[in-house]
C-alpha cells in the first residue's frame, strides 16, 4: 500500500494538464495512421498494375505516403519530446519544496521519478483519439487518392500492428522518457530543492534601489528570452506551423485535393494555437512575482508587457519566415521530384498574396493573444502574491 507521501508526488490530475502533448500526439498519429495504412493497402495492388501510367501513379502515391509520415511524424515526435521535457521541468520547478521534503525523508530519485510514468497517459489519450479519427476518415481518403481512377479500387483494411506502432509503443516510450528525464532533473541535493531563489525579484530590487531601471529592463528581457529557451522554441514553432501549414493548405487544394488542404489547415492551426498558448501562459505564470513587484515599484503596464511578452515578437515572425521557406521547398520537391512523371500535374508557383494573407491572419491571432495576456497581467497584484494566490 502506498504511503501518503508517495501518493502526492504525481497523480493523474497532473497528467490531465498535459493537454498540449495530447494535441500534438493526436495530430501526429492521425496523419501517420492515415498514410501508413493507405501505403500498406496500396502494396496489395502492386501486382495488379499493368500500364506505365498506373506504375507512375502508384510510385508517386507510395512516395507521398512515406514523405508525409517521415516529415510530419518526425517533426511532431521531436516537438512532443521537447514539450514533455518542458512539462516535467516545469512541474519539478513548481513543486521543489514537496520534492525536497520527500528526498530529505529518504525517498530515492528513482522512486520519485517512477511516479512520472503517468505523464505518458497524455500520449495514450492523444494517440487513441488519433487512431479512431484516422479510421473514420480513411474511406474518404482512399476515394480522394484515387479520384481519377488510375488505380484499382482499394478496400480499407485494419492492421493491428499499425495500432501497436502508432499508439501503444509511443505511450510506453514517452512514459519511460518521463521517468528517465525526471530522474535526471531530480539529481540535486534536497537542500537545493528546498531553497527558493527569486533571482528576477532580487534583480528588480537592486535595479530600482540603484535607479537603474533601463538596465533592469534590458536585463529582464535578456533573462526572459535566453534562460527559457524551450519557451523560445515554442514561440518559433507555433509561428512556423501556422505559416507552413496555412500556405501549404492553399496549394494542396490545387495540387492534391480539398480534403488534403483542409486537413493540413486544421492540423496547422491546432498546433500553432496550442504551442503559442502553452508558451505565453507559462511566461505569465512563471513571472507573476516579477510582474507584481514591477508594478509595485512603479513600472507601467506597457513596460511589463514589453519586457516579458514583447521580447518574443521578433522570434515569432522569424518562425513565420522559416515556415514560408520550408513549405516552398517541400512543395517544390513534391512537384519537381516525386510527381514529375505524372501527366496533368499542375505547376507550383509561390503565391505572394497567399503568403501576405497568412501573415495578416497570424499577426491578428498573435496580437490578440498578446493583448489578452497583457490584460491578465494588469490584474496581478502584489497583495495576492503575498497572500499566496497563484
Coordinates of C-alpha atoms in Angstrom, one line a residue:
X1 CA 0.0 0.0 0.0
X2 CA 1.4 3.4 -1.0
X3 CA 2.1 6.0 1.7
X4 CA 0.5 9.5 1.7
X5 CA 3.9 11.0 0.8
X6 CA 4.2 8.8 -2.3
X7 CA 0.7 9.5 -3.5
X8 CA 1.3 13.2 -3.5
X9 CA 4.3 13.0 -6.0
X10 CA 2.5 12.9 -9.3
X11 CA -1.1 12.0 -9.9
X12 CA -3.5 11.5 -12.8
X13 CA -4.8 15.1 -12.3
X14 CA -1.3 16.4 -13.1
X15 CA -1.2 14.4 -16.3
X16 CA -4.6 15.8 -17.3
X17 CA -2.8 19.2 -17.6
X18 CA -0.6 17.9 -20.4
X19 CA -3.2 18.7 -23.0
X20 CA -0.6 20.2 -25.2
X21 CA 1.2 16.9 -25.6
X22 CA -2.2 15.1 -26.3
X23 CA -3.0 17.6 -29.1
X24 CA 0.5 17.2 -30.7
X25 CA 0.4 13.4 -30.5
X26 CA -3.2 13.4 -31.8
X27 CA -2.1 15.3 -35.0
X28 CA 1.0 13.1 -35.5
X29 CA -0.9 9.8 -35.0
X30 CA -3.8 10.9 -37.2
X31 CA -1.6 11.7 -40.2
X32 CA 0.8 8.7 -39.8
X33 CA -2.1 6.2 -39.3
X34 CA -3.9 7.6 -42.3
X35 CA -1.0 7.4 -44.7
X36 CA 0.7 4.3 -43.3
X37 CA -2.5 2.3 -43.5
X38 CA -3.0 3.6 -47.1
X39 CA 0.5 2.6 -48.1
X40 CA 0.1 -0.9 -46.6
X41 CA -3.1 -1.4 -48.5
X42 CA -1.5 0.2 -51.6
X43 CA 1.1 -2.6 -51.6
X44 CA -1.6 -5.2 -52.1
X45 CA -2.4 -4.0 -55.6
X46 CA 1.2 -3.7 -56.9
X47 CA 0.9 -7.0 -58.8
X48 CA -2.3 -5.8 -60.5
X49 CA -0.8 -2.9 -62.2
X50 CA -0.1 -3.3 -66.0
X51 CA 0.3 0.1 -67.6
X52 CA 3.1 2.6 -67.2
X53 CA 0.7 5.3 -66.1
X54 CA -0.5 3.1 -63.3
X55 CA 3.0 2.4 -62.1
X56 CA 3.8 6.1 -62.1
X57 CA 0.8 7.0 -60.1
X58 CA 1.4 4.0 -57.7
X59 CA 5.0 5.0 -57.1
X60 CA 4.1 8.7 -56.6
X61 CA 1.4 7.9 -54.0
X62 CA 3.6 5.4 -52.2
X63 CA 6.4 8.0 -52.0
X64 CA 4.0 10.7 -50.9
X65 CA 2.8 8.5 -48.0
X66 CA 6.3 7.8 -46.9
X67 CA 7.3 11.5 -47.1
X68 CA 4.3 12.8 -45.3
X69 CA 4.8 10.3 -42.4
X70 CA 8.5 11.0 -42.1
X71 CA 8.2 14.8 -42.2
X72 CA 5.0 15.1 -40.2
X73 CA 5.7 12.3 -37.8
X74 CA 9.4 13.2 -37.3
X75 CA 8.7 16.9 -36.7
X76 CA 5.8 16.2 -34.3
X77 CA 7.7 13.5 -32.4
X78 CA 10.5 16.0 -31.8
X79 CA 8.0 18.6 -30.6
X80 CA 6.3 16.1 -28.3
X81 CA 9.6 15.1 -26.7
X82 CA 10.5 18.8 -26.1
X83 CA 7.0 19.5 -24.7
X84 CA 7.1 16.5 -22.4
X85 CA 10.5 17.5 -21.0
X86 CA 9.3 21.1 -20.6
X87 CA 6.2 19.9 -18.6
X88 CA 8.4 17.7 -16.3
X89 CA 10.9 20.5 -15.7
X90 CA 8.1 23.0 -15.0
X91 CA 6.4 20.5 -12.6
X92 CA 9.6 19.9 -10.7
X93 CA 10.4 23.7 -10.6
X94 CA 6.9 24.4 -9.2
X95 CA 7.0 21.6 -6.6
X96 CA 10.5 22.0 -5.3
X97 CA 9.6 22.1 -1.6
X98 CA 7.4 19.0 -1.7
X99 CA 10.0 17.0 -3.7
X100 CA 12.8 18.3 -1.5
X101 CA 11.0 17.1 1.6
X102 CA 10.4 13.7 0.1
X103 CA 14.1 13.4 -0.7
X104 CA 15.0 14.5 2.8
X105 CA 12.7 11.8 4.2
X106 CA 14.7 9.2 2.3
X107 CA 12.8 8.8 -1.0
X108 CA 15.3 7.9 -3.7
X109 CA 15.5 9.7 -7.1
X110 CA 14.2 6.6 -9.0
X111 CA 11.3 6.1 -6.6
X112 CA 10.1 9.7 -7.0
X113 CA 10.8 9.7 -10.8
X114 CA 8.9 6.5 -11.2
X115 CA 5.6 8.3 -10.5
X116 CA 6.2 10.4 -13.6
X117 CA 5.1 7.5 -15.8
X118 CA 1.5 8.9 -15.6
X119 CA 2.7 11.7 -17.9
X120 CA 2.6 9.1 -20.6
X121 CA -1.2 8.8 -20.3
X122 CA -1.5 12.1 -22.1
X123 CA 0.2 10.4 -25.1
X124 CA -2.1 7.4 -24.9
X125 CA -5.1 9.8 -24.9
X126 CA -3.9 11.7 -28.0
X127 CA -2.8 8.6 -29.8
X128 CA -6.0 6.8 -29.1
X129 CA -8.1 9.6 -30.4
X130 CA -5.8 10.0 -33.4
X131 CA -6.2 6.3 -34.4
X132 CA -10.0 6.5 -34.1
X133 CA -10.2 9.6 -36.1
X134 CA -7.9 8.2 -38.8
X135 CA -10.0 5.1 -39.3
X136 CA -13.2 7.3 -39.6
X137 CA -11.5 9.4 -42.2
X138 CA -9.9 6.6 -44.1
X139 CA -12.7 5.7 -46.6
X140 CA -12.8 9.4 -47.7
X141 CA -9.0 9.5 -48.1
X142 CA -9.0 6.4 -50.2
X143 CA -11.6 7.9 -52.5
X144 CA -9.8 11.1 -52.8
X145 CA -6.4 9.5 -53.5
X146 CA -7.9 7.6 -56.4
X147 CA -10.4 10.2 -57.6
X148 CA -9.1 10.0 -61.2
X149 CA -9.4 6.2 -61.3
X150 CA -5.8 5.4 -62.3
X151 CA -5.5 2.6 -59.8
X152 CA -7.8 -0.4 -58.9
X153 CA -10.2 0.4 -56.0
X154 CA -8.7 -0.1 -52.6
X155 CA -10.5 -1.7 -49.7
X156 CA -9.8 -0.3 -46.2
X157 CA -8.1 -3.0 -44.1
X158 CA -7.3 -2.7 -40.4
X159 CA -3.8 -3.6 -39.4
X160 CA -3.4 -4.3 -35.6
X161 CA 0.4 -3.9 -35.9
X162 CA -0.1 -0.4 -37.1
X163 CA -2.1 0.5 -33.9
X164 CA 0.7 -1.1 -31.9
X165 CA 3.3 1.1 -33.5
X166 CA 1.3 4.4 -33.6
X167 CA -0.5 4.2 -30.2
X168 CA 0.8 1.7 -27.7
X169 CA 4.6 1.8 -28.3
X170 CA 4.7 5.7 -28.2
X171 CA 2.9 5.6 -24.9
X172 CA 5.5 3.2 -23.5
X173 CA 8.3 5.3 -25.0
X174 CA 7.0 8.6 -23.5
X175 CA 6.3 7.0 -20.1
X176 CA 9.9 5.7 -20.0
X177 CA 11.2 9.0 -21.2
X178 CA 9.3 10.9 -18.5
X179 CA 10.8 8.7 -15.8
X180 CA 14.4 9.0 -17.1
X181 CA 14.2 12.7 -17.6
X182 CA 12.6 13.3 -14.2
X183 CA 15.4 11.2 -12.7
X184 CA 17.9 13.5 -14.3
X185 CA 16.2 16.7 -13.1
X186 CA 15.9 15.3 -9.6
X187 CA 19.7 14.6 -9.3
X188 CA 20.2 17.6 -7.0
X189 CA 20.7 17.8 -3.2
X190 CA 17.5 18.1 -1.2
X191 CA 18.5 21.5 0.2
X192 CA 18.7 22.9 -3.3
X193 CA 15.1 21.9 -3.9
X194 CA 14.0 23.3 -0.5
X195 CA 15.7 26.6 -1.2
X196 CA 13.6 29.0 -3.3
X197 CA 15.6 31.5 -5.3
X198 CA 14.0 34.6 -6.7
X199 CA 16.6 35.9 -9.0
X200 CA 14.4 38.2 -11.1
X201 CA 12.9 39.7 -7.9
X202 CA 16.3 40.3 -6.4
X203 CA 17.4 42.0 -9.6
X204 CA 14.3 44.1 -9.5
X205 CA 15.0 45.3 -6.0
X206 CA 18.7 46.1 -6.7
X207 CA 17.9 47.9 -10.0
X208 CA 15.1 50.0 -8.5
X209 CA 17.2 50.8 -5.4
X210 CA 20.0 51.9 -7.7
X211 CA 17.7 53.8 -10.0
X212 CA 18.9 51.7 -12.9
X213 CA 15.5 51.0 -14.5
X214 CA 16.7 50.9 -18.1
X215 CA 19.5 48.5 -17.2
X216 CA 17.0 46.3 -15.3
X217 CA 14.5 46.2 -18.2
X218 CA 17.3 45.2 -20.6
X219 CA 18.5 42.5 -18.2
X220 CA 15.0 41.2 -17.7
X221 CA 14.3 40.9 -21.4
X222 CA 17.6 39.1 -21.9
X223 CA 16.8 36.7 -19.0
X224 CA 13.3 36.1 -20.2
X225 CA 14.5 35.2 -23.7
X226 CA 17.6 33.2 -23.1
X227 CA 17.1 31.4 -19.8
X228 CA 13.9 29.8 -21.0
X229 CA 15.0 28.5 -24.4
X230 CA 12.2 25.9 -24.6
X231 CA 9.6 28.7 -24.5
X232 CA 11.5 30.5 -27.3
X233 CA 11.3 27.2 -29.2
X234 CA 7.6 27.0 -28.7
X235 CA 7.1 30.6 -29.9
X236 CA 9.1 29.9 -33.1
X237 CA 7.5 26.5 -33.7
X238 CA 3.9 27.9 -33.3
X239 CA 4.5 30.6 -35.9
X240 CA 6.4 28.1 -38.1
X241 CA 3.4 25.7 -38.0
X242 CA 0.9 28.5 -38.8
X243 CA 3.0 29.8 -41.7
X244 CA 3.9 26.4 -43.3
X245 CA 0.5 24.7 -42.8
X246 CA -1.8 27.5 -43.9
X247 CA 0.2 28.4 -47.0
X248 CA 0.6 24.7 -47.9
X249 CA -3.1 24.1 -47.5
X250 CA -3.9 26.7 -50.1
X251 CA -1.6 25.0 -52.6
X252 CA -2.7 21.4 -51.7
X253 CA -6.3 22.2 -52.8
X254 CA -4.9 22.6 -56.3
X255 CA -2.1 20.1 -56.2
X256 CA -3.9 17.3 -54.4
X257 CA -7.5 17.7 -53.0
X258 CA -9.6 20.0 -50.9
X259 CA -9.7 17.3 -48.2
X260 CA -5.9 17.3 -48.0
X261 CA -5.8 21.1 -47.9
X262 CA -8.4 21.2 -45.1
X263 CA -6.7 18.5 -43.1
X264 CA -3.3 20.4 -43.3
X265 CA -5.0 23.7 -42.4
X266 CA -6.7 22.3 -39.3
X267 CA -3.6 20.5 -38.1
X268 CA -1.5 23.6 -38.6
X269 CA -4.0 25.9 -36.7
X270 CA -4.3 23.4 -33.8
X271 CA -0.6 23.0 -33.4
X272 CA 0.1 26.8 -33.7
X273 CA -2.6 27.8 -31.2
X274 CA -1.7 25.0 -28.7
X275 CA 2.0 25.7 -28.6
X276 CA 1.5 29.5 -28.6
X277 CA -1.0 29.3 -25.8
X278 CA 1.3 27.0 -23.8
X279 CA 4.3 29.3 -24.2
X280 CA 2.6 32.6 -23.3
X281 CA 0.7 31.0 -20.4
X282 CA 3.9 29.7 -18.9
X283 CA 5.7 33.0 -19.3
X284 CA 3.0 34.9 -17.4
X285 CA 2.5 32.3 -14.7
X286 CA 6.3 32.0 -14.2
X287 CA 6.7 35.7 -13.7
X288 CA 3.8 36.7 -11.5
X289 CA 6.1 37.7 -8.7
X290 CA 8.2 39.8 -11.0
X291 CA 5.2 41.4 -12.6
X292 CA 3.7 42.3 -9.2
X293 CA 6.9 43.8 -7.9
X294 CA 7.5 45.8 -11.1
X295 CA 4.0 47.3 -10.7
X296 CA 4.7 48.0 -7.0
X297 CA 7.9 49.8 -7.9
X298 CA 6.1 52.0 -10.5
X299 CA 6.8 50.3 -13.8
X300 CA 4.0 50.9 -16.3
X301 CA 1.8 48.2 -17.8
X302 CA 3.5 48.8 -21.2
X303 CA 7.0 48.2 -19.7
X304 CA 5.9 45.0 -18.1
X305 CA 4.4 43.7 -21.3
X306 CA 7.4 44.7 -23.4
X307 CA 9.9 43.0 -21.0
X308 CA 8.0 39.7 -20.7
X309 CA 5.9 39.3 -23.8
X310 CA 7.2 41.8 -26.4
X311 CA 10.6 40.2 -26.4
X312 CA 9.3 37.1 -28.2
X313 CA 7.7 39.1 -31.0
X314 CA 10.8 39.1 -33.3
X315 CA 11.2 35.3 -32.8
X316 CA 7.6 34.7 -33.7
X317 CA 7.9 36.5 -37.0
X318 CA 11.3 34.8 -37.8
X319 CA 9.5 31.5 -37.3
X320 CA 6.8 32.6 -39.8
X321 CA 9.5 33.4 -42.4
X322 CA 11.2 30.0 -41.8
X323 CA 7.8 28.3 -42.2
X324 CA 7.3 30.1 -45.5
X325 CA 10.7 28.9 -46.9
X326 CA 10.0 25.4 -45.6
X327 CA 6.7 24.9 -47.3
X328 CA 8.0 26.3 -50.5
X329 CA 11.0 23.9 -50.6
X330 CA 8.8 20.9 -49.6
X331 CA 6.2 21.6 -52.3
X332 CA 8.9 22.1 -54.9
X333 CA 10.3 18.7 -54.0
X334 CA 6.9 17.1 -54.2
X335 CA 6.1 18.6 -57.6
X336 CA 9.5 18.5 -59.3
X337 CA 10.8 15.2 -58.0
X338 CA 8.0 12.9 -56.6
X339 CA 5.3 13.7 -59.1
X340 CA 7.5 14.8 -62.1
X341 CA 6.4 11.9 -64.3
X342 CA 2.6 12.3 -63.7
X343 CA 0.6 13.6 -66.6
X344 CA -1.5 16.7 -65.8
X345 CA 0.3 17.6 -62.6
X346 CA -0.3 21.4 -62.0
X347 CA 2.8 23.6 -61.9
X348 CA 3.6 25.0 -58.5
X349 CA 4.3 28.7 -58.1
X350 CA 4.9 30.6 -54.9
X351 CA 1.9 32.9 -54.2
X352 CA 2.8 36.3 -52.6
X353 CA -0.9 37.2 -52.0
X354 CA -1.5 33.9 -50.1
X355 CA 1.7 34.5 -48.0
X356 CA 0.5 38.0 -47.1
X357 CA -2.9 36.7 -46.2
X358 CA -1.4 34.1 -44.0
X359 CA 0.9 36.7 -42.4
X360 CA -2.0 39.1 -41.7
X361 CA -4.0 36.2 -40.1
X362 CA -1.1 35.2 -37.9
X363 CA -0.4 38.8 -36.9
X364 CA -4.0 39.2 -35.8
X365 CA -4.1 36.0 -33.9
X366 CA -0.7 36.7 -32.2
X367 CA -1.5 40.3 -31.2
X368 CA -5.0 39.3 -29.9
X369 CA -3.4 36.7 -27.7
X370 CA -0.7 39.1 -26.5
X371 CA -3.3 41.7 -25.7
X372 CA -5.4 39.2 -23.8
X373 CA -2.5 38.2 -21.6
X374 CA -1.3 41.8 -21.1
X375 CA -4.8 42.5 -19.7
X376 CA -4.4 39.4 -17.4
X377 CA -1.1 40.8 -16.2
X378 CA -2.8 44.1 -15.4
X379 CA -4.8 42.3 -12.6
X380 CA -1.8 40.7 -10.9
X381 CA -1.3 42.4 -7.6
X382 CA 1.5 42.1 -5.0
X383 CA -1.2 41.6 -2.3
X384 CA -2.3 38.4 -4.0
X385 CA 1.2 37.2 -4.3
X386 CA 1.9 37.9 -0.6
X387 CA -1.3 36.0 0.4
X388 CA -0.1 33.0 -1.6
X389 CA -2.5 33.2 -4.5
X390 CA -1.4 31.9 -7.8

